[in-house]
mmCIF file with all atom_site columns, C-alpha atoms and ligand atoms in Angstrom:
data_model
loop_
_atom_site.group_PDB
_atom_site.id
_atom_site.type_symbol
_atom_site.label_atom_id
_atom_site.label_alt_id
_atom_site.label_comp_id
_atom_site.label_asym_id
_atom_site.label_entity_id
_atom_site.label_seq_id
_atom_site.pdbx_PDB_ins_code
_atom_site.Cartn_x
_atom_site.Cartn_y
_atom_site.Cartn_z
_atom_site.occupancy
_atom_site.B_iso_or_equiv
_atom_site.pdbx_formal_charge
_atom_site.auth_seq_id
_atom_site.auth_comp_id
_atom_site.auth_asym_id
_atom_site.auth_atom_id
_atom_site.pdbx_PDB_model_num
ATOM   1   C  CA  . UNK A 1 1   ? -37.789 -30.936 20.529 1.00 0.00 ? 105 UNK A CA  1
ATOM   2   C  CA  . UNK A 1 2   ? -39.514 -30.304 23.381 1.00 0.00 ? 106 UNK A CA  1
ATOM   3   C  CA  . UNK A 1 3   ? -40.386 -32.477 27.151 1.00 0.00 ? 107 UNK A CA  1
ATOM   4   C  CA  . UNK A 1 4   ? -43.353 -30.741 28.662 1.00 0.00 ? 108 UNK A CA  1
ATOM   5   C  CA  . UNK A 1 5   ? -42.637 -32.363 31.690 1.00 0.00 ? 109 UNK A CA  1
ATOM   6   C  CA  . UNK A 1 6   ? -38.803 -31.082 32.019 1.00 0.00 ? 110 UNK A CA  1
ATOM   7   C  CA  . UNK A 1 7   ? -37.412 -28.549 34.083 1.00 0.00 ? 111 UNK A CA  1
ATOM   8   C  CA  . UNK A 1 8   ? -34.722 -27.535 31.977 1.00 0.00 ? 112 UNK A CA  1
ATOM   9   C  CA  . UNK A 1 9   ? -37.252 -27.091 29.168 1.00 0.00 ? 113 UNK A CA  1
ATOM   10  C  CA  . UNK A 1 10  ? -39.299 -24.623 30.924 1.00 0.00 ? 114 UNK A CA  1
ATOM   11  C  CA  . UNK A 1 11  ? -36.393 -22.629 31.908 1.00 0.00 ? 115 UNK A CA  1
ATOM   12  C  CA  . UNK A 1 12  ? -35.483 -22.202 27.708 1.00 0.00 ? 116 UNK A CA  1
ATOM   13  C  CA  . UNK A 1 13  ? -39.292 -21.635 27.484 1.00 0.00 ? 117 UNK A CA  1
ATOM   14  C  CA  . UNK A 1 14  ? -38.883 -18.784 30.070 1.00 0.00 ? 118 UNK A CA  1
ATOM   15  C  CA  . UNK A 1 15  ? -42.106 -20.573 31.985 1.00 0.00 ? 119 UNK A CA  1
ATOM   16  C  CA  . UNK A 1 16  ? -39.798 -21.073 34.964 1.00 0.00 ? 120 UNK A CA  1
ATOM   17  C  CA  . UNK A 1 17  ? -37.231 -17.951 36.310 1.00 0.00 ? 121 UNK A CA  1
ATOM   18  C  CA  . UNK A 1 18  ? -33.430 -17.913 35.997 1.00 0.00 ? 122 UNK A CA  1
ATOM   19  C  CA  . UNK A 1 19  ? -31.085 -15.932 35.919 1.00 0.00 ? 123 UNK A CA  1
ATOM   20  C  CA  . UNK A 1 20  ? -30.162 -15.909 32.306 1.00 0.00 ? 124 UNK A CA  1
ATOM   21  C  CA  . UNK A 1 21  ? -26.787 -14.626 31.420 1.00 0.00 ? 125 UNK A CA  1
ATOM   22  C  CA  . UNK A 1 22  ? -26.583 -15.661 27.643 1.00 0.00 ? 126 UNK A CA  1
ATOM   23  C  CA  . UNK A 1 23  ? -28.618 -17.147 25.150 1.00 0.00 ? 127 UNK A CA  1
ATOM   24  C  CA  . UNK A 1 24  ? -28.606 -17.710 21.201 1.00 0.00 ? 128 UNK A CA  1
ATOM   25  C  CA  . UNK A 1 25  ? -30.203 -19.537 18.488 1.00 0.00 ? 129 UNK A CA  1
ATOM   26  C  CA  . UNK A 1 26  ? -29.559 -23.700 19.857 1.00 0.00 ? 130 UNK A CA  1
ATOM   27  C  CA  . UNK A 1 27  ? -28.107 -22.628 23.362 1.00 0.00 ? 131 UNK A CA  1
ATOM   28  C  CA  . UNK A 1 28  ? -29.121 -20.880 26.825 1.00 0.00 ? 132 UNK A CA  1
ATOM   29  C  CA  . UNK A 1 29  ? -26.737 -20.469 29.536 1.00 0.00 ? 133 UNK A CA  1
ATOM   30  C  CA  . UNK A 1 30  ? -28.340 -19.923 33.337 1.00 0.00 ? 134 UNK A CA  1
ATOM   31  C  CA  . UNK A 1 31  ? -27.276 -19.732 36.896 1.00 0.00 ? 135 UNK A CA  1
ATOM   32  C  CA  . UNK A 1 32  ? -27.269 -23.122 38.933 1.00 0.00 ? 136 UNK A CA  1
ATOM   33  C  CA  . UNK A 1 33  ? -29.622 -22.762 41.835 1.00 0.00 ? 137 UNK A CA  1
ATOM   34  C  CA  . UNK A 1 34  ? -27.217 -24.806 43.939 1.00 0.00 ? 138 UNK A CA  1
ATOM   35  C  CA  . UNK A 1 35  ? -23.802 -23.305 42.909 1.00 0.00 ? 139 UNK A CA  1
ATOM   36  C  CA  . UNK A 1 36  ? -20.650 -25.491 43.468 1.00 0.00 ? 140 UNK A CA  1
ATOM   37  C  CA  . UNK A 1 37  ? -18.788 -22.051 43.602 1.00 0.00 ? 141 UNK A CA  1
ATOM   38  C  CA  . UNK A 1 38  ? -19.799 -18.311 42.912 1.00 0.00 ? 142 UNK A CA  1
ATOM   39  C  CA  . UNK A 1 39  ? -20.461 -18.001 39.343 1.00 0.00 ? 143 UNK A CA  1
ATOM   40  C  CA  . UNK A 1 40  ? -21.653 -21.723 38.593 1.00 0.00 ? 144 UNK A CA  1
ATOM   41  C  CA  . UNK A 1 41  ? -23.499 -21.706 35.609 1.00 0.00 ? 145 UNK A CA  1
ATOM   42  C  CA  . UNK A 1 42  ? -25.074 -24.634 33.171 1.00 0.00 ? 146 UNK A CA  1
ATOM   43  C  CA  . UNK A 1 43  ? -25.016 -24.652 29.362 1.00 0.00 ? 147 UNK A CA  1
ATOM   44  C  CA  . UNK A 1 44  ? -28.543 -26.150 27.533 1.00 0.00 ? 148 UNK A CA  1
ATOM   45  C  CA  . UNK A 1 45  ? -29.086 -26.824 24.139 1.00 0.00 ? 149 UNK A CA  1
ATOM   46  C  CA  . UNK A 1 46  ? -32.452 -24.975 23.547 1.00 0.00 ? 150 UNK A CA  1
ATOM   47  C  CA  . UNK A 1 47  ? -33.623 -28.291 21.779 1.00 0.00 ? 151 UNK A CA  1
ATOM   48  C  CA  . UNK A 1 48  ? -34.579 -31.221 24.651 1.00 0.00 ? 152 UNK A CA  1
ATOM   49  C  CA  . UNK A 1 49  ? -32.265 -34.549 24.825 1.00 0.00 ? 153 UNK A CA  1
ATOM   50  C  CA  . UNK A 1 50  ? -32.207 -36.561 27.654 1.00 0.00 ? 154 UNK A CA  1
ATOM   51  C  CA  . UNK A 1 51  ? -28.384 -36.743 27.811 1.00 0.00 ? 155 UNK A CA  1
ATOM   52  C  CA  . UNK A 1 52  ? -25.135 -36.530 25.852 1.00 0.00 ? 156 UNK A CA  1
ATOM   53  C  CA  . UNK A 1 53  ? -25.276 -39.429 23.908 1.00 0.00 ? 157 UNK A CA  1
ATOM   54  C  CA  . UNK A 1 54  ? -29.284 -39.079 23.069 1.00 0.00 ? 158 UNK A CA  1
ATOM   55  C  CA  . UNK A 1 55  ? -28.245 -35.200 21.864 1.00 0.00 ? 159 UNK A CA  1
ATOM   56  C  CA  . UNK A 1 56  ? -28.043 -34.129 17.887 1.00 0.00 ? 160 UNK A CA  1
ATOM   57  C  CA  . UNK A 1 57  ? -24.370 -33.922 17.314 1.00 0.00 ? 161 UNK A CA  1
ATOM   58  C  CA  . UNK A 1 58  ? -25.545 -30.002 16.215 1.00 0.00 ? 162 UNK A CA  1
ATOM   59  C  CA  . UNK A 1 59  ? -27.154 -28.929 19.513 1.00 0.00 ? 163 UNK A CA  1
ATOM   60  C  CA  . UNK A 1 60  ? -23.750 -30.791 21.242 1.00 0.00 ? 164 UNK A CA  1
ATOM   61  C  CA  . UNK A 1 61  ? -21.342 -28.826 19.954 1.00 0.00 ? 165 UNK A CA  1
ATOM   62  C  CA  . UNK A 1 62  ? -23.684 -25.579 19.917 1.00 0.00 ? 166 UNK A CA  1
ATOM   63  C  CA  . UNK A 1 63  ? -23.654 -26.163 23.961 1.00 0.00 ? 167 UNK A CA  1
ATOM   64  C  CA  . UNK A 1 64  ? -19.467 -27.005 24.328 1.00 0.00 ? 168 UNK A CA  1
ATOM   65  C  CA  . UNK A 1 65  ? -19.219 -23.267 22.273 1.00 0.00 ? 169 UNK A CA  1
ATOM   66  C  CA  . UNK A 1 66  ? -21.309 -21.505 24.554 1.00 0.00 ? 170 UNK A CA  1
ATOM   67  C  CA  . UNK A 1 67  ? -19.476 -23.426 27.536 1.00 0.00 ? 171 UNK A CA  1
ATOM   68  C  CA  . UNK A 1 68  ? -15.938 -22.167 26.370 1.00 0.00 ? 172 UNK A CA  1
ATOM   69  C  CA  . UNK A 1 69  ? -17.239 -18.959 25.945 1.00 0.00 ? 173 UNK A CA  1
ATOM   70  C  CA  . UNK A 1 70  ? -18.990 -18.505 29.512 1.00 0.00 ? 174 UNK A CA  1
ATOM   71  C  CA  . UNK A 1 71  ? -15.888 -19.965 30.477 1.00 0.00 ? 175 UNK A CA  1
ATOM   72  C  CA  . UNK A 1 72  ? -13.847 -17.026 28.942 1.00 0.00 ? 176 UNK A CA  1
ATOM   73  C  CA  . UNK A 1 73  ? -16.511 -14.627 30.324 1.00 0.00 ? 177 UNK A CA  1
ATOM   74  C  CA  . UNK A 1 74  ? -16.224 -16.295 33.916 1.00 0.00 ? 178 UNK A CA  1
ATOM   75  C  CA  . UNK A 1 75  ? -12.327 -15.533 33.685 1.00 0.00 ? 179 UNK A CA  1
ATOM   76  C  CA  . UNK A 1 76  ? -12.567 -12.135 32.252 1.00 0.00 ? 180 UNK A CA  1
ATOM   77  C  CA  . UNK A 1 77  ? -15.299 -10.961 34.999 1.00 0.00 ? 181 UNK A CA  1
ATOM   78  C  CA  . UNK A 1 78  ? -14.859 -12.705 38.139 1.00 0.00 ? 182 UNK A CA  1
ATOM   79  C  CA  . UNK A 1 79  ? -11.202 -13.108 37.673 1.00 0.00 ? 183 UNK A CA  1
ATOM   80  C  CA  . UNK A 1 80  ? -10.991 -16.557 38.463 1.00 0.00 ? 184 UNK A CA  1
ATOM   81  C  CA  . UNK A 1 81  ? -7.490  -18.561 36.828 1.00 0.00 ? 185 UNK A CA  1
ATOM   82  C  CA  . UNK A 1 82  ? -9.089  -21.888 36.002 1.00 0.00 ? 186 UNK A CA  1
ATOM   83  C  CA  . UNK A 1 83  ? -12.930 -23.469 35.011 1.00 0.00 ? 187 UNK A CA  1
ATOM   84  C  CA  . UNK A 1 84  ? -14.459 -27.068 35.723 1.00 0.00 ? 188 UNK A CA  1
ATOM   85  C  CA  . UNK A 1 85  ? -16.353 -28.045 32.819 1.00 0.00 ? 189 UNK A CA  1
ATOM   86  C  CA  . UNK A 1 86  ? -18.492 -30.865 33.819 1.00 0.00 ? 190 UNK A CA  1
ATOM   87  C  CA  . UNK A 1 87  ? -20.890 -33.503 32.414 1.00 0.00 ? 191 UNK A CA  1
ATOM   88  C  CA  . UNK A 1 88  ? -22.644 -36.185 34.301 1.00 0.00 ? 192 UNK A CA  1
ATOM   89  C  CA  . UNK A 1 89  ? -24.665 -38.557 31.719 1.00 0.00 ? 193 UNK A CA  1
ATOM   90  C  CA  . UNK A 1 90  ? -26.974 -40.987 33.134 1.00 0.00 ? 194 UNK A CA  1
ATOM   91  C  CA  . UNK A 1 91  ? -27.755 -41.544 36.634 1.00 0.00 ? 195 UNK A CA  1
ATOM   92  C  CA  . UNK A 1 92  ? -25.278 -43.604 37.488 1.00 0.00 ? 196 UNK A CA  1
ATOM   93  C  CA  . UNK A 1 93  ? -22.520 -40.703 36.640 1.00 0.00 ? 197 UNK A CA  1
ATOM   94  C  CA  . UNK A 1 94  ? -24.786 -38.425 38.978 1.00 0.00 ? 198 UNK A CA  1
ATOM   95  C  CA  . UNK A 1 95  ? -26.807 -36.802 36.623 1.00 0.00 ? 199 UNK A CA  1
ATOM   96  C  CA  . UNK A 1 96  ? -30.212 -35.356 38.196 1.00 0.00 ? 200 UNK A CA  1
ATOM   97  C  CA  . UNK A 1 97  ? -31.856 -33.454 35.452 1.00 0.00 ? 201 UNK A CA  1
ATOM   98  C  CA  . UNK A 1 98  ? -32.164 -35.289 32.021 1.00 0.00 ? 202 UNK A CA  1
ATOM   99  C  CA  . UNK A 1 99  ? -31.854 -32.412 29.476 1.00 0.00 ? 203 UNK A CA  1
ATOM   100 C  CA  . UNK A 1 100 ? -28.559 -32.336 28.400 1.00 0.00 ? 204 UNK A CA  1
ATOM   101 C  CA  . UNK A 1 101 ? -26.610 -29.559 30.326 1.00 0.00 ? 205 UNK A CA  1
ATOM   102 C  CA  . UNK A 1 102 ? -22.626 -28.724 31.097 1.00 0.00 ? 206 UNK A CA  1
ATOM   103 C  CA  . UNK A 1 103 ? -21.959 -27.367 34.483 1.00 0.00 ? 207 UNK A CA  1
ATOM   104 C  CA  . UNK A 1 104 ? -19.184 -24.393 33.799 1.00 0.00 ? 208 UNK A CA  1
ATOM   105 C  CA  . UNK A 1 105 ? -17.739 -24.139 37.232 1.00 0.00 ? 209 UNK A CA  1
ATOM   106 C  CA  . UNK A 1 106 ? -15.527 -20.849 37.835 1.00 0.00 ? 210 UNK A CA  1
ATOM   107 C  CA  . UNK A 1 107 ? -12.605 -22.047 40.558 1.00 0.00 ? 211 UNK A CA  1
ATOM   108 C  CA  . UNK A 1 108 ? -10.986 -19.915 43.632 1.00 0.00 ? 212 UNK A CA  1
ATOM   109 C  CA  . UNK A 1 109 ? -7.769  -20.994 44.786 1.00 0.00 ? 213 UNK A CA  1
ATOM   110 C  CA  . UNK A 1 110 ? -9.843  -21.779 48.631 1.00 0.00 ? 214 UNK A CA  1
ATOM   111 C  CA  . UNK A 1 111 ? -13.087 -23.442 46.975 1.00 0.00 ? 215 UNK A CA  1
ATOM   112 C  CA  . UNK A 1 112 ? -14.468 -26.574 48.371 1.00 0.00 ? 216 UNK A CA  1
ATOM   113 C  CA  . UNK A 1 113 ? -14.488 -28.751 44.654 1.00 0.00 ? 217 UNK A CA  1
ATOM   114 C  CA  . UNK A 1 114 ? -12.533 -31.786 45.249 1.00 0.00 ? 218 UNK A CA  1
ATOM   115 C  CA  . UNK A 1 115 ? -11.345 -34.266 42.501 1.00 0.00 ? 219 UNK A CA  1
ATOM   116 C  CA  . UNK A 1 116 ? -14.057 -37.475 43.331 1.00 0.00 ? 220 UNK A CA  1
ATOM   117 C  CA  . UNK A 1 117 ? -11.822 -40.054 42.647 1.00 0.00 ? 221 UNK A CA  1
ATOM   118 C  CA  . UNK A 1 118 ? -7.677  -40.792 43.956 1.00 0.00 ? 222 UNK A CA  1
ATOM   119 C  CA  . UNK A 1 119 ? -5.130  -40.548 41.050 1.00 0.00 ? 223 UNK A CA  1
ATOM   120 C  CA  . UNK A 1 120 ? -2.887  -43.616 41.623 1.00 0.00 ? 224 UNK A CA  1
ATOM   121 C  CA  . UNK A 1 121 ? -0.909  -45.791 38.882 1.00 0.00 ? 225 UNK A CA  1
ATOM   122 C  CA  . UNK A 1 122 ? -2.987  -48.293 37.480 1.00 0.00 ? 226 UNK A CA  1
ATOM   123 C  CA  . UNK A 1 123 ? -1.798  -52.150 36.197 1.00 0.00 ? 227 UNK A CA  1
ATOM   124 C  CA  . UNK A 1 124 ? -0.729  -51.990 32.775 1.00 0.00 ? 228 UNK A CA  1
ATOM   125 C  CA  . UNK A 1 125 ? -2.664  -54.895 31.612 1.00 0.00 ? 229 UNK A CA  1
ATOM   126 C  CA  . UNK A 1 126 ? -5.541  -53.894 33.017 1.00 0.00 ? 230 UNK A CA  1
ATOM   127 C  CA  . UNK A 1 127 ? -5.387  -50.657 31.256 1.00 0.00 ? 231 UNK A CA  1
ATOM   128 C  CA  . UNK A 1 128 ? -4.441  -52.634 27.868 1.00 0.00 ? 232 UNK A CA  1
ATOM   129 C  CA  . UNK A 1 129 ? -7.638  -54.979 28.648 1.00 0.00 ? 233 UNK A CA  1
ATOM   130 C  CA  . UNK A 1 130 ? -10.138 -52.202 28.893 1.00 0.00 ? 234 UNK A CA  1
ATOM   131 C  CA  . UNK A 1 131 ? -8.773  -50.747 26.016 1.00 0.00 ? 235 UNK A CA  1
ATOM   132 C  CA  . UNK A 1 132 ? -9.029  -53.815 23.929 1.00 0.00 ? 236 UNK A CA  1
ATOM   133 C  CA  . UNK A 1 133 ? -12.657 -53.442 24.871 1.00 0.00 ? 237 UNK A CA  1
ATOM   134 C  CA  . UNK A 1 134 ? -12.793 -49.851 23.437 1.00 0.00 ? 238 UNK A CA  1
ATOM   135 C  CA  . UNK A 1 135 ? -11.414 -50.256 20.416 1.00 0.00 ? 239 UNK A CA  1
HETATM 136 P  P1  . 5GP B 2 .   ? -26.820 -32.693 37.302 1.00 0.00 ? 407 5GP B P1  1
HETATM 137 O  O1  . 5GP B 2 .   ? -26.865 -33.216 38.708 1.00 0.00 ? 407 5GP B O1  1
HETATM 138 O  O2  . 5GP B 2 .   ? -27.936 -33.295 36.476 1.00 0.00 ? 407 5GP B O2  1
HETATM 139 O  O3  . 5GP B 2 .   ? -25.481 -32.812 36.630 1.00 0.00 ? 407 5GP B O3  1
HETATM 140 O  O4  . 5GP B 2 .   ? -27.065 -31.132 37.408 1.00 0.00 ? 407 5GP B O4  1
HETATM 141 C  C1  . 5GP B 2 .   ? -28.305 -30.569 37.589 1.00 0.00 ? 407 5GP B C1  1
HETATM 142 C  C2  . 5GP B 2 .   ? -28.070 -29.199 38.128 1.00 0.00 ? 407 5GP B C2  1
HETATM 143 O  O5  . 5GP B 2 .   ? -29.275 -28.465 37.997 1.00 0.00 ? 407 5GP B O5  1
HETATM 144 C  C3  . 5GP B 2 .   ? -27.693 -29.181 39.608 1.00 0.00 ? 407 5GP B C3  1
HETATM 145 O  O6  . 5GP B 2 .   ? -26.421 -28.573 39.775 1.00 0.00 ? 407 5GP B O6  1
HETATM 146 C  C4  . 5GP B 2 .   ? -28.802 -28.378 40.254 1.00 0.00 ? 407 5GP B C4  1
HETATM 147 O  O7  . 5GP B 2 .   ? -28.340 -27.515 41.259 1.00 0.00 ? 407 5GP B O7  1
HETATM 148 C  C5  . 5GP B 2 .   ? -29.384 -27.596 39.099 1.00 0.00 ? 407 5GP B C5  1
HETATM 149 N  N1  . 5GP B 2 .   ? -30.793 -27.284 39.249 1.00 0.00 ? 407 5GP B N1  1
HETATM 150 C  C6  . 5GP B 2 .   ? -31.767 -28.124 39.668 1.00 0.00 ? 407 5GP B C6  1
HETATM 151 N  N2  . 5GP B 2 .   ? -32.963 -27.509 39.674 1.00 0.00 ? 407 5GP B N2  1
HETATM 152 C  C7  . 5GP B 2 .   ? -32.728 -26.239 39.230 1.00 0.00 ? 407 5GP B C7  1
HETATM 153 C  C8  . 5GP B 2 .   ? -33.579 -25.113 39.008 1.00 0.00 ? 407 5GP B C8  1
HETATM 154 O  O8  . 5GP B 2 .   ? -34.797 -25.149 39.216 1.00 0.00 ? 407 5GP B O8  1
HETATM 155 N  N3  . 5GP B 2 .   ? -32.989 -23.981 38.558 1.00 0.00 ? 407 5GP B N3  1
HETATM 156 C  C9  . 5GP B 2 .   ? -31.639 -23.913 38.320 1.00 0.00 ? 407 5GP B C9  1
HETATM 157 N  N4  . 5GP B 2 .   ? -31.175 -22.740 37.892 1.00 0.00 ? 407 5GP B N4  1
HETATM 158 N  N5  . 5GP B 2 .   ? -30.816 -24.951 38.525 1.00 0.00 ? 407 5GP B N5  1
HETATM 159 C  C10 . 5GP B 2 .   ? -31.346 -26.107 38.975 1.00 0.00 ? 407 5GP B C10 1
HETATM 160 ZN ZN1 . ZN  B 3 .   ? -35.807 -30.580 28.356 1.00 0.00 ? 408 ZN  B ZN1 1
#
């Protein structure tokens, strides 16, 4: 339930500060100390998990409700047109702190968030190889 060694847990705990801007039952929402862009805020299940797949499928879909609705708050009060939801699970898909958490990323038409990858075609059969693998 709970890593006494995690950051994110101490925030829920209210042992560390934040600036809290919602909170119920399985969820707190928070302002990221390092913002992407003004109003960046991250979603926590109350309940520790290391990462999306380690999460209870309850505490998951707690913390993607209270993500769409900071996202509708983020709209409605800073005026902003469009949100980045984001999730990074594992290292390797940049994830830094390993309690589950969505990044809910208000967006300004002259922000600095870039796409991180290209969009360009890709080979069919490639495509149809890797999805062979995912079926
Ligand atoms: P990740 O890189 O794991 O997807 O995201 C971790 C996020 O936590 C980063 O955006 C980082 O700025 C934020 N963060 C790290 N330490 C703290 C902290 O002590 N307080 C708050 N509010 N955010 C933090
Ligand atoms: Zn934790």
């Amino acid at each position: 339930m709970r890593d006494p060694d995690c950051l994110f847990c101490k925030i829920v705990a209210g042992e560390l500060p934040s600036q809290r801007v919602y909170e119920d039952d399985l969820t707190v929402a928070f302002m990221d100390i390092n913002p992407a862009t003004p109003g960046h805020m991250l979603v926590v299940p109350r309940a520790h998990s290391e990462d999306l797949l380690a999460a209870e499928p309850r505490d998951l879909e707690a913390a993607i409700v209270t993500a769409q609705r900071q996202a509708r708050v983020a709209k409605e009060r800073l005026g902003v047109e469009g949100v980045n939801l984001l999730n990074s699970c594992g290292a390797a898909a940049w994830q830094t702190v390993f309690h589950l958490h969505i990044h809910v990323i208000p967006r300004y038409p002259d922000d600095q968030m870039r796409l991180p990858w290209t969009p360009a075609p890709g080979q069919l059969d490639e495509i149809a190889a890797v999805a062979a693998r995912l079926r």
